[in-house]
Coordinates of C-alpha atoms in Angstrom, one line a residue:
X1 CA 28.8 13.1 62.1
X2 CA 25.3 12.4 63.0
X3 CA 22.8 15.4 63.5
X4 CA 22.0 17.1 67.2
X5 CA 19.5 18.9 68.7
X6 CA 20.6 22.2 68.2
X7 CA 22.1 21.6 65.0
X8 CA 22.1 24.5 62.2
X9 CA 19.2 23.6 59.8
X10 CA 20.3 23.0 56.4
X11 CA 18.0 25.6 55.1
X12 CA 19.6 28.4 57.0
X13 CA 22.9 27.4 55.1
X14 CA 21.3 27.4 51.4
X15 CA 20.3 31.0 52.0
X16 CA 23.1 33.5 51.6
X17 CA 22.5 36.9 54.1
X18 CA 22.8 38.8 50.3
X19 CA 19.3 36.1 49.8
X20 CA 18.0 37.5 53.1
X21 CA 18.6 41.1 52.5
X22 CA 16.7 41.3 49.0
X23 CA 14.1 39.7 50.3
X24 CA 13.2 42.7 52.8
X25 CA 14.0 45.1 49.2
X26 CA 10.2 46.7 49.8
X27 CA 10.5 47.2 53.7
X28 CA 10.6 50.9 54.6
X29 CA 11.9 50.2 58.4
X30 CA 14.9 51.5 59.3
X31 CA 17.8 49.3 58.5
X32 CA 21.1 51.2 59.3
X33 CA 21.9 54.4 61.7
X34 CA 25.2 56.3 61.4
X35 CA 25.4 58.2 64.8
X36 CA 27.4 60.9 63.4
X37 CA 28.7 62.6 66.6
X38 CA 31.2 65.0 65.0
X39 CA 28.5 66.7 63.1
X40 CA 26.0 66.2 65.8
X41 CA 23.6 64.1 63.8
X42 CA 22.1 60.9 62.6
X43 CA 22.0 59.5 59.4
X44 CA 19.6 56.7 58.1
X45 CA 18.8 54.4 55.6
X46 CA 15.6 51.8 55.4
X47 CA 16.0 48.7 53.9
X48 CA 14.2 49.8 50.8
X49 CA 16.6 52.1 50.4
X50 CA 19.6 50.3 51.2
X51 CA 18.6 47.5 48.9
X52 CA 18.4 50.0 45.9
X53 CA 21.9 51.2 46.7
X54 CA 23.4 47.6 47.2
X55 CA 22.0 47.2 43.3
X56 CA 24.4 49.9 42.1
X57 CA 27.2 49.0 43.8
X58 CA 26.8 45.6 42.6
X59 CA 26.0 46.5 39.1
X60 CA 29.2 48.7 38.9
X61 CA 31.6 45.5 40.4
X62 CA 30.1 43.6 37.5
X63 CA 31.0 46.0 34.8
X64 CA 34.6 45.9 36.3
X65 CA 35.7 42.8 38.3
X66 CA 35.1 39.1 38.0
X67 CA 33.4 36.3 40.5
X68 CA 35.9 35.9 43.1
X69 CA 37.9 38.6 42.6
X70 CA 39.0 40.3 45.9
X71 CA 37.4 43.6 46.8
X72 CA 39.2 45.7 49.8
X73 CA 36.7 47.5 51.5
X74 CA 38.5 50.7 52.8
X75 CA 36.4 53.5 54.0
X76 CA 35.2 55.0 57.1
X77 CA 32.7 53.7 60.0
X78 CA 29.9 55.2 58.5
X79 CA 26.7 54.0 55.8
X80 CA 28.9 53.5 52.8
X81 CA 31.1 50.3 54.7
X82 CA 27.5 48.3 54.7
X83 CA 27.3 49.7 51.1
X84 CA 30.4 48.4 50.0
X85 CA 30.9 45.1 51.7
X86 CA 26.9 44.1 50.9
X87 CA 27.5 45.1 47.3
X88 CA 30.8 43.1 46.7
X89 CA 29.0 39.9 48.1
X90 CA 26.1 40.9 45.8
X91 CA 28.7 40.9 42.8
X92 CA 29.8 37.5 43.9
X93 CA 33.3 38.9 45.0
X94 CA 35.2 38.2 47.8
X95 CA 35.0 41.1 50.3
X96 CA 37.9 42.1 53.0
X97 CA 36.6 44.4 54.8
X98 CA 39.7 46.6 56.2
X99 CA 39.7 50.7 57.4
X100 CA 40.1 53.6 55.9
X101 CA 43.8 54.2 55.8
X102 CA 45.2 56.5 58.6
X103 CA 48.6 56.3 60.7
X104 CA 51.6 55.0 58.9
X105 CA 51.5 52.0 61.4
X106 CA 48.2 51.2 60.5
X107 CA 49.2 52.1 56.0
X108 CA 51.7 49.6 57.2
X109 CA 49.3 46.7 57.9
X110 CA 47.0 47.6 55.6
X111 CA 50.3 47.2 52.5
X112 CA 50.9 43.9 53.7
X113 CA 47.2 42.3 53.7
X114 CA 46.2 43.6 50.3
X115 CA 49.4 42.0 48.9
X116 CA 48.3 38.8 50.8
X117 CA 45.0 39.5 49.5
X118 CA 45.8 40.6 46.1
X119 CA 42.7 43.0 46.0
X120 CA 41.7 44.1 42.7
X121 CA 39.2 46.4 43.7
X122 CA 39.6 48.8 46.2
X123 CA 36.1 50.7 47.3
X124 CA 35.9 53.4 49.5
X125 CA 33.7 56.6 50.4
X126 CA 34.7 60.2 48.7
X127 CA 35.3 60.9 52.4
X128 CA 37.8 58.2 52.6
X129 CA 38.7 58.7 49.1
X130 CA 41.9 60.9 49.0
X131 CA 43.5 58.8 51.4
X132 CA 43.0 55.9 50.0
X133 CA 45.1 56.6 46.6
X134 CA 47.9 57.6 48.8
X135 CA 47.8 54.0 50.0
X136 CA 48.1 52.5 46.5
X137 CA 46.9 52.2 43.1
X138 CA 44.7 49.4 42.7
X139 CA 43.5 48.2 39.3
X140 CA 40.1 49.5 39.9
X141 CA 39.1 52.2 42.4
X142 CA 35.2 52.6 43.2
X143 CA 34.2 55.2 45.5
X144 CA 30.9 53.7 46.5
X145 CA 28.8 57.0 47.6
X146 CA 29.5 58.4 43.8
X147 CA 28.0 55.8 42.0
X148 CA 24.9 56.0 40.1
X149 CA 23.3 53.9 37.0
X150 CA 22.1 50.6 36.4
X151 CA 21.8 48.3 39.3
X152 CA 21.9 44.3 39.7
X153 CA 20.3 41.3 40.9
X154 CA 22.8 39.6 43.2
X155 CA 24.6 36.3 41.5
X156 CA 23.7 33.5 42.6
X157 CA 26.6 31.8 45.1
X158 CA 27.1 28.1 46.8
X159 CA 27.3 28.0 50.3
X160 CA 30.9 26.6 50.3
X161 CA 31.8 29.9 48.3
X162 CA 34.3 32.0 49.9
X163 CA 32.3 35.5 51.2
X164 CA 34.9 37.3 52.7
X165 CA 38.3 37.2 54.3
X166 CA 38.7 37.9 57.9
X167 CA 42.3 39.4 58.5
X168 CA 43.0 38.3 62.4
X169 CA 44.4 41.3 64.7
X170 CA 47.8 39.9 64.7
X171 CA 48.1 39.6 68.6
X172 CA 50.1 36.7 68.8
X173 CA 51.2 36.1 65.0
X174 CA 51.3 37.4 61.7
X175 CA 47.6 38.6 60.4
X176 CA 45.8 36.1 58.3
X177 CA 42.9 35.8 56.4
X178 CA 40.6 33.8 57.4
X179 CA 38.0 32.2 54.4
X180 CA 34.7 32.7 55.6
X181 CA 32.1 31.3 53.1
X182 CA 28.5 32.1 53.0
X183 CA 27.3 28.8 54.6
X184 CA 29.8 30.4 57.9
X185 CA 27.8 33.2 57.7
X186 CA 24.4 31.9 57.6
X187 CA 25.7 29.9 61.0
X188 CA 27.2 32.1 62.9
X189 CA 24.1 34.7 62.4
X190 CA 21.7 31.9 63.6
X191 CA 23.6 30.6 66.0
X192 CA 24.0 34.5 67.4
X193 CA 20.5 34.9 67.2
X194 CA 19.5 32.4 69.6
X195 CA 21.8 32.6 72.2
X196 CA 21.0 36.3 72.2
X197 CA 17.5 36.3 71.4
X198 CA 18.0 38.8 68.2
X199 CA 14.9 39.4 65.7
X200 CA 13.1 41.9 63.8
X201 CA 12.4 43.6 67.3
X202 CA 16.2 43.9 68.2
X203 CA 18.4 47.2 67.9
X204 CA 21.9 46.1 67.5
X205 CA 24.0 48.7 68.8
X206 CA 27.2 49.5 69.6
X207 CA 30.7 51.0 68.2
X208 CA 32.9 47.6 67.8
X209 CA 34.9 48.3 64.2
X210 CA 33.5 46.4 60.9
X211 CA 36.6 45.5 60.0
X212 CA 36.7 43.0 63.7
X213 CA 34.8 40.1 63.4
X214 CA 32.7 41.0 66.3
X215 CA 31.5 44.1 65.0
X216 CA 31.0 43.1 61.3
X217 CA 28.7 39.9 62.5
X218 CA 26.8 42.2 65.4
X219 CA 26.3 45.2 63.9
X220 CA 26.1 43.9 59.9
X221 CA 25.5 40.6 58.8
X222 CA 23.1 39.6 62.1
X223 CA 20.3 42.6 61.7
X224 CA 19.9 41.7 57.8
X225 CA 19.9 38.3 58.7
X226 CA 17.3 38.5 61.7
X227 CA 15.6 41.6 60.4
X228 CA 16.1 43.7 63.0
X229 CA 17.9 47.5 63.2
X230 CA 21.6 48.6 63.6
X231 CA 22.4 51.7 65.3
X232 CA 26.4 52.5 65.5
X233 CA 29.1 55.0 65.7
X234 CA 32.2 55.3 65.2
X235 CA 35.2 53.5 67.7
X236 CA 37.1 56.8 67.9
X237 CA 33.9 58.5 69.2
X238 CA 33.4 55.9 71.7
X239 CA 37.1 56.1 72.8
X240 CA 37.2 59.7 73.0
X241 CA 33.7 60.0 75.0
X242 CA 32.6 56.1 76.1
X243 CA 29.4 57.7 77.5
X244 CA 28.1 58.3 74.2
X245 CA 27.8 54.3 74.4
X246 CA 25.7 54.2 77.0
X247 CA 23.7 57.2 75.9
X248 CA 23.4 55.3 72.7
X249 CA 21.8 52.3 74.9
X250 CA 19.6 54.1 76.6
X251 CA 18.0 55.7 73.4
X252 CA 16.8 52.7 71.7
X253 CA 14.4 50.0 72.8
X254 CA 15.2 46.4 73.1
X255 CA 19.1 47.0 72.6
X256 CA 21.6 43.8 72.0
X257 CA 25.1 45.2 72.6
X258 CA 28.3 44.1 72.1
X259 CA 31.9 44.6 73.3
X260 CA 35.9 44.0 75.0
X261 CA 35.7 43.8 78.9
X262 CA 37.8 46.7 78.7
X263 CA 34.7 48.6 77.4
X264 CA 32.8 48.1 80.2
X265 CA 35.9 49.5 82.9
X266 CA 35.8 52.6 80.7
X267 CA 31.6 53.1 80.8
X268 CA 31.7 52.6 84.8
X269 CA 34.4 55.2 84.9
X270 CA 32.1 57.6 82.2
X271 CA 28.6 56.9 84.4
X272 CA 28.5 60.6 86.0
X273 CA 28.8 62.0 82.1
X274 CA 25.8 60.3 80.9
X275 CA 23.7 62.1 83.1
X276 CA 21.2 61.4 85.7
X277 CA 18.4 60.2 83.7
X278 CA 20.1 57.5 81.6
X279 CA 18.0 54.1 81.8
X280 CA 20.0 50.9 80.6
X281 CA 16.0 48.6 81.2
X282 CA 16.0 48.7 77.9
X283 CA 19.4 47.1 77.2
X284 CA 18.5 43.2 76.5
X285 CA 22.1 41.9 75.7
X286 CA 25.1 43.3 76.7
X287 CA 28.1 40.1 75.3
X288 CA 31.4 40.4 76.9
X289 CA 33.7 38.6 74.8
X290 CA 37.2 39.0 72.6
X291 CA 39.6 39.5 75.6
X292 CA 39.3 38.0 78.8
X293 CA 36.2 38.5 81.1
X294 CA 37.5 39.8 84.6
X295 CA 35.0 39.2 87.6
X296 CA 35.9 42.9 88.9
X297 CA 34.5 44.5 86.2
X298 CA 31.4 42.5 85.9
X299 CA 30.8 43.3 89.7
X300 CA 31.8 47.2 89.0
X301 CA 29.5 47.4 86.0
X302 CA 27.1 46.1 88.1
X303 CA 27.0 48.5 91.2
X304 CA 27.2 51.6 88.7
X305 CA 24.3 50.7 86.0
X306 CA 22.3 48.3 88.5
X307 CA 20.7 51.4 90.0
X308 CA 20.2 52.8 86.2
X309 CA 18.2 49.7 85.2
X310 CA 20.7 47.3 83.7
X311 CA 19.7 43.7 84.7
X312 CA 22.7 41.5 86.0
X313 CA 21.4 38.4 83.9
X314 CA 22.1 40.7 80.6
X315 CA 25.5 40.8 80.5
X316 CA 27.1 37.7 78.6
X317 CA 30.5 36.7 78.8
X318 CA 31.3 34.9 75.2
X319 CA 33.7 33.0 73.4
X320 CA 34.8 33.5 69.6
X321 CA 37.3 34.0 67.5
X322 CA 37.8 35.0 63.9
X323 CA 38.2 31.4 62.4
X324 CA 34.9 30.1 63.6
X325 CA 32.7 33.6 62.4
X326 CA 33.4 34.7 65.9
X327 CA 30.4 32.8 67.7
X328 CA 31.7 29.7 69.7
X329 CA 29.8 30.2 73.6
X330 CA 27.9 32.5 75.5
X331 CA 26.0 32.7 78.7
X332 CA 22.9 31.7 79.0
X333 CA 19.9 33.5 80.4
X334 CA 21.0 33.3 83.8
X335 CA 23.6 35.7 82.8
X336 CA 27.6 35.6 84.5
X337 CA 28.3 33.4 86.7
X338 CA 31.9 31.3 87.4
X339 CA 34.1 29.7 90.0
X340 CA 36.8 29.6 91.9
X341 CA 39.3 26.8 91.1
X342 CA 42.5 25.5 92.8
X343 CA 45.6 27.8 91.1
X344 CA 48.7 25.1 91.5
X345 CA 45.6 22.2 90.0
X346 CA 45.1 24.7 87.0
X347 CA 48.4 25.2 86.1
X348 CA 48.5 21.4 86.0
X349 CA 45.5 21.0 83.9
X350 CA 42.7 20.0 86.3
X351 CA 40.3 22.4 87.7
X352 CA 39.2 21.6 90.9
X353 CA 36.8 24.1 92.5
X354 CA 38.1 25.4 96.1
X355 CA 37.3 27.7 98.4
X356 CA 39.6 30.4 98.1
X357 CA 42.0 30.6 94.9
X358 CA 41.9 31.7 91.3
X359 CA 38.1 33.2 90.5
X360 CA 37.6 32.8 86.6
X361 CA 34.0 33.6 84.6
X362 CA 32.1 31.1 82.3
X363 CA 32.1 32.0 79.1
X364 CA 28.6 29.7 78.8
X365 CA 27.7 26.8 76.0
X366 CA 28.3 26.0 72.6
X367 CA 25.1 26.3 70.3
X368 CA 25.1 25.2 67.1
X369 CA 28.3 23.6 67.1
X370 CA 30.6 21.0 68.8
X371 CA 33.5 22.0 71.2
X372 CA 35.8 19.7 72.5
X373 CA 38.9 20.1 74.8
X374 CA 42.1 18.4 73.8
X375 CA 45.0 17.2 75.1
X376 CA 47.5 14.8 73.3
X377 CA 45.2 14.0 70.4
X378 CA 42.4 13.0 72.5
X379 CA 39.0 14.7 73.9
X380 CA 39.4 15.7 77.6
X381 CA 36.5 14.3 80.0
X382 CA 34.5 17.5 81.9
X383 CA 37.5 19.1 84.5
X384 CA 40.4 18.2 82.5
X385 CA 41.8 21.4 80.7
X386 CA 43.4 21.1 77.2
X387 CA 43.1 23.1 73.6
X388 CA 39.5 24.0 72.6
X389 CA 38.7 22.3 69.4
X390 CA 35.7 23.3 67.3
X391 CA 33.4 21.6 64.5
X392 CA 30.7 23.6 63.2
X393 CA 29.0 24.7 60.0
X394 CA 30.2 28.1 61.7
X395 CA 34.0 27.4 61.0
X396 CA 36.2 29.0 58.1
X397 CA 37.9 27.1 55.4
X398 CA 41.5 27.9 56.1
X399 CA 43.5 30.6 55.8
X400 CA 43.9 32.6 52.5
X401 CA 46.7 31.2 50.4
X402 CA 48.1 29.5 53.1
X403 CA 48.6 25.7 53.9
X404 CA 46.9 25.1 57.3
X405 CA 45.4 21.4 57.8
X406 CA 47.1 22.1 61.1
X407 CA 45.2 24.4 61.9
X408 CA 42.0 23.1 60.3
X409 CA 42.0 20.1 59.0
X410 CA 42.6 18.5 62.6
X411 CA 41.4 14.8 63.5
X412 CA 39.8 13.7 66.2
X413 CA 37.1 10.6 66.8
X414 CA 37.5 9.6 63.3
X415 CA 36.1 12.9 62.3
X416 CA 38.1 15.7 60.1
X417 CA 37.8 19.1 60.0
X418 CA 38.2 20.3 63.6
X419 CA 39.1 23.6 64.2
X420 CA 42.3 24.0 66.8
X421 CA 41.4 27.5 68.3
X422 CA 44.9 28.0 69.8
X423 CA 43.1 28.9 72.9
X424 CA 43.6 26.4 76.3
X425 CA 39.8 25.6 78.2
X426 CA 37.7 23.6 80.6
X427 CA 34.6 22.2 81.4
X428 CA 33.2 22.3 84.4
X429 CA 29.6 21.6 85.9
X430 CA 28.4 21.8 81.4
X431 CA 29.9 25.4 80.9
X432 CA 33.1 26.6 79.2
X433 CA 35.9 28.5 81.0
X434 CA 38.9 30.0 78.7
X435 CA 42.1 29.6 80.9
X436 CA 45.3 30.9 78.3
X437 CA 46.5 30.5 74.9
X438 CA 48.6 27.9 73.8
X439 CA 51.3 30.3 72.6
X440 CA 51.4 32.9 75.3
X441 CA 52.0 30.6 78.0
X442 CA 54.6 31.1 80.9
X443 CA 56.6 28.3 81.8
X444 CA 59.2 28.7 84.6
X445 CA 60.5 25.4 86.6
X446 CA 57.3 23.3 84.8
X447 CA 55.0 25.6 86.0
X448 CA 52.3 27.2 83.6
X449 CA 51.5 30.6 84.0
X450 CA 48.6 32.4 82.2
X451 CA 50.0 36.3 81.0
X452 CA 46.6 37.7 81.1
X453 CA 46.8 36.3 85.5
X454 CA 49.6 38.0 85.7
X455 CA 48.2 40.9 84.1
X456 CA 44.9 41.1 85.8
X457 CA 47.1 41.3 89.1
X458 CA 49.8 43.7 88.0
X459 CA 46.8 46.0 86.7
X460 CA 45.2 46.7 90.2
X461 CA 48.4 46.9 92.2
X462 CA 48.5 50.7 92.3
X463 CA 46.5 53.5 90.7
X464 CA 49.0 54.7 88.6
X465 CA 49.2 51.6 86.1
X466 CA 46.6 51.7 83.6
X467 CA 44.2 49.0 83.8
X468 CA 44.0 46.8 80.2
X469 CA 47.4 48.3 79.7
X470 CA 49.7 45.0 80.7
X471 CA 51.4 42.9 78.9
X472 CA 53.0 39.7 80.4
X473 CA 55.5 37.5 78.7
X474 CA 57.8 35.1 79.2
X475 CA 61.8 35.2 78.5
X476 CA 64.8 33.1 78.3
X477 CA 68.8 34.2 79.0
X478 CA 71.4 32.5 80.6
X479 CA 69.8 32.7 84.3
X480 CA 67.2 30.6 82.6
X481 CA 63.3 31.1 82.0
X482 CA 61.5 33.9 83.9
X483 CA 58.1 36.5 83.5
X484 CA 58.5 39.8 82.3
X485 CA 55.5 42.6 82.7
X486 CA 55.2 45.7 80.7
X487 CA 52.7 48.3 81.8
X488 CA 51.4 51.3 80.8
X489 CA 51.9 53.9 83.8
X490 CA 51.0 57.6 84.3
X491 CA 53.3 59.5 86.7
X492 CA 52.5 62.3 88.7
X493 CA 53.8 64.1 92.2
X494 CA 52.1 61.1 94.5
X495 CA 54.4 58.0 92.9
X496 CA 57.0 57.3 91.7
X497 CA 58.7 54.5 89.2
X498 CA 59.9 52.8 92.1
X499 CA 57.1 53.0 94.1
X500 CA 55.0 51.0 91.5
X501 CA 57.6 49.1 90.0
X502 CA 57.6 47.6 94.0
X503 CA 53.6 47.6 94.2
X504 CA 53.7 45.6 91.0
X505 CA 56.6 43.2 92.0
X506 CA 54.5 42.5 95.5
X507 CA 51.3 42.0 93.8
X508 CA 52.6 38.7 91.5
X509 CA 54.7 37.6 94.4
X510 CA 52.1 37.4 96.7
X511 CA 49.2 36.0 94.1
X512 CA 51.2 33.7 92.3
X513 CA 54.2 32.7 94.3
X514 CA 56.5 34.1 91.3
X515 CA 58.8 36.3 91.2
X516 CA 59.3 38.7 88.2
X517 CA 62.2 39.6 86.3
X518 CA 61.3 42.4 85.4
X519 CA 58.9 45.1 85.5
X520 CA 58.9 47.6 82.5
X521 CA 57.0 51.0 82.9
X522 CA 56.0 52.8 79.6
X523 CA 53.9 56.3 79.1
X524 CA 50.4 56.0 78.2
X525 CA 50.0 55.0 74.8
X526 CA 53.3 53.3 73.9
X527 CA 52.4 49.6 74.2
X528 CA 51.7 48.2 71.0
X529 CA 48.3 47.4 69.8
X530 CA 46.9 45.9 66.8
X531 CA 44.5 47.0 65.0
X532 CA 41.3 46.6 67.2
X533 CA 42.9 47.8 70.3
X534 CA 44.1 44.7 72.6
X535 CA 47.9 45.1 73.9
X536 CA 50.2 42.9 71.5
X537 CA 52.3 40.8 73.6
X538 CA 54.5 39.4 70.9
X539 CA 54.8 42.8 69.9
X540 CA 55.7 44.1 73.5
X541 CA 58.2 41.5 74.3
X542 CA 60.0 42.1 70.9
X543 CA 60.1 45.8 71.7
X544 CA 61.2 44.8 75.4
X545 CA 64.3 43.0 74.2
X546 CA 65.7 45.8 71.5
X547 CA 65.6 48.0 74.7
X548 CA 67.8 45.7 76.4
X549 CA 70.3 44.8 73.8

């Protein structure tokens, strides 16, 4: 495959972000920032500084492990996860950078990807430390912040080299590990830092968790690789107060940002706690991106922070996912922008633009890549929807262990090696619109339905289901196929379960012409997640059919 304009320069694949981040071993700026909001302080390391720690860590994994090995990385959102993962990768190990262990649904997960895995080295913080052994006994066990002695120069790796394994969330199968080698690294870092306009000048901030793709690329691997700063707390702390977020933005100068739509909602409902004087002018970048981007709460986010300074061409809607180093599209200077196409057309495949009918946001333009929509083998001319299929320097090597030329190794134009996302698009007018997944669709009587339509819908039909608390899915019995939705509901003295279980039915009816089978209301809290927060639908329509026998 010939060359493009836009095409990843070979150089940027030679050099290994380990390569990049010794190279800045004598800079005193500030590299990393732990907002430590629990003990009301910050917590900073410069490059310098960093550098010298990296050295240990590295110079202890060689002393105790072997290139390639697998090294879990298993501690808290705090300085020592950068420690850890940069310091495998200087060993030449391959890091999987996992949490620190907690529930026993998430000791659960965590079991079964470090068998997959088989992680000989554990490493993890003397914070993090204690419950880490009760998770297992791995060969070796290197708490990371305890570490002293001689350091080491980082060995030297190929680009093809696996880097790290990126276990998916597990929303709509089993998690796997995706092989990300250094070259995908190198890519997707470039590729991130010009569609967001990310260098030295940059604060990357935000609370997305290093062991997701998104935030171990945004808040990680792209400031080493652009030299610019990373400022981050915790998830938890953002979940239990999201206006430390936008406090967080409004500290720092030339912020790019990063995170679910869902995020957003939750900071427009936590404006009046950030106080008066908060100023978002500062906030370059905010990307939208690993769930669905609803128009709603780009307007909402809008209205609240447009007064505060936030520019509406800053926020991004974006496309990734885990098996392409999570960059694959994003919004272009112009910022959000989308269109409203015919609903029965879609569900056909075509997307004709209309008046009135089914709004949907661009999630922008490849860079750096190639992104083609397929149906039946063949690439889909502009308005014809089909699975996105991806090509890039960007794109992991398969799946740990696993056979998946399915998956990876797909054809098309005489070319191998395509990624097939999973994920159903369209192009329209040059940009990229996500319309399903492959697996989650709804069919009733040869008509496609989207779960995360039916979802949007169900979530504003009364006040007392919790928006981003939906799952859709479809089911099968002997009255045939038909749509099931699961919500997440809080009751109190002004409605009751039939009252929204009505306002829900009504809703879909009247959208979508379809009428639901069911409509299953659940306290806050008991639809499944995985591990980065998104509502599991397998997972809620397994649960929904042990309830009913």
């Amino acid at each position: 495959m010939t060359a493009l304009p836009g095409d990843v320069p070979e150089e940027v694949l030679r050099t290994s972000i380990v390569e990049r981040l010794f190279a800045r071993a004598a800079d005193p700026r500030p590299l990393f920032t732990h907002q430590d909001h629990g003990h009301g302080m910050d917590h900073t390391v410069s490059w310098a500084e960093f550098v010298t720690r990296v050295r240990e860590v590295a110079g202890t994994l060689r002393r105790v492990a072997e290139p390639g090995d697998r090294a879990a990385v298993l501690t808290g959102q705090d300085l020592n996860y950068p420690l850890a993962f940069f310091g495998a990768l200087a060993a030449g190990l391959v890091a999987v950078p996992l949490m620190a262990p907690g529930s026993r649904a998430q000791r659960g997960r965590l079991a079964g990807v470090l068998a997959d895995c088989d992680a000989r080295v554990w490493l993890t913080s003397s914070a993090a430390a204690a419950k880490t052994r009760e998770a297992g006994t791995p060969e070796q066990l290197v708490v990371v912040d305890e570490l002293s002695g001689p350091g080491s120069d980082p060995l030297p790796v190929t680009p093809e080299s696996p880097a790290y394994l990126q276990y998916t969330s597990g929303s709509t199968r089993e998690p796997a590990g995706a092989v990300i080698p250094h070259r995908a690294i190198s890519a997707a870092c470039w590729q991130a830092s010009r569609a967001y306009a990310v260098d030295e000048g940059t604060t990357c901030a935000g609370w997305i968790p290093f062991f997701h793709d998104m935030g171990l690329i945004q808040l990680l691997c792209l400031p080493v690789f652009a030299g610019a700063r990373s400022v981050f707390m915790a998830p938890a702390e953002f979940v239990h107060r999201p206006a430390r977020w936008l406090r967080q933005l409004a500290d720092h100068p030339a912020v790019f940002t990063a995170a679910p739509n869902f995020a957003f909602d939750l900071a427009a409902d936590a404006a009046e706690q950030a106080g008066d004087d908060l100023d978002l002018s500062g906030v370059r970048i905010a990307l939208n991106g690993s769930e669905p981007v609803r128009p709603g709460t780009i307007a909402r986010f809008q209205e609240v922070f447009g007064p505060r300074g936030f520019r509406p061409e800053a926020h991004r809607p974006s496309y990734g996912l885990a098996e392409a180093t999570v960059y694959v599209a994003s919004a272009g200077a112009e910022g959000p922008r989308g269109a409203v196409f015919d609903r029965e057309a879609l569900a056909q495949g075509r997307a004709i633009e209309v008046p009135d009918g089914q709004e949907l946001i661009s999630v922008g333009r490849p860079l750096g890549q190639r992104v083609r929509i397929v149906r039946d083998g063949a690439a889909q001319p502009e308005g014809q929807a089909g699975e996105i299929w991806i090509h890039g320097p960007n794109v992991a090597t398969g799946y740990w262990g696993r056979g998946d030329t399915a998956v990876f190794g797909a054809e098309l134009d005489g070319v191998r090696g395509w990624l097939r996302t999973g994920d159903l698009g369209v192009f329209h007018h040059g940009d990229l619109y996500i319309t399903g997944r492959l697996k989650d669709l709804i069919v009733i009587d040869g008509r496609n339905f989207h779960p995360q339509d039916i979802e949007a819908v169900a979530g504003e039909a009364h006040p007392a289901v919790r928006r981003g608390r939906v799952a859709a899915f479809g089911v099968s019995d002997e009255n045939g196929e038909g749509a099931v939705v699961a919500a997440e509901w809080t009751s109190d003295a002004d409605a009751d379960e039939k009252e929204v279980t009505r306002a829900v039915l009504r809703a879909v009816s009247r959208e979508y012409d379809l009428t639901l089978r069911s409509v299953h209301l659940v306290p806050s809290g008991e639809l499944p997640r995985t591990s980065s927060g998104k509502i599991t639908r397998s997972a809620a329509k397994a649960r929904y059919s042990r309830a009913r026998g």
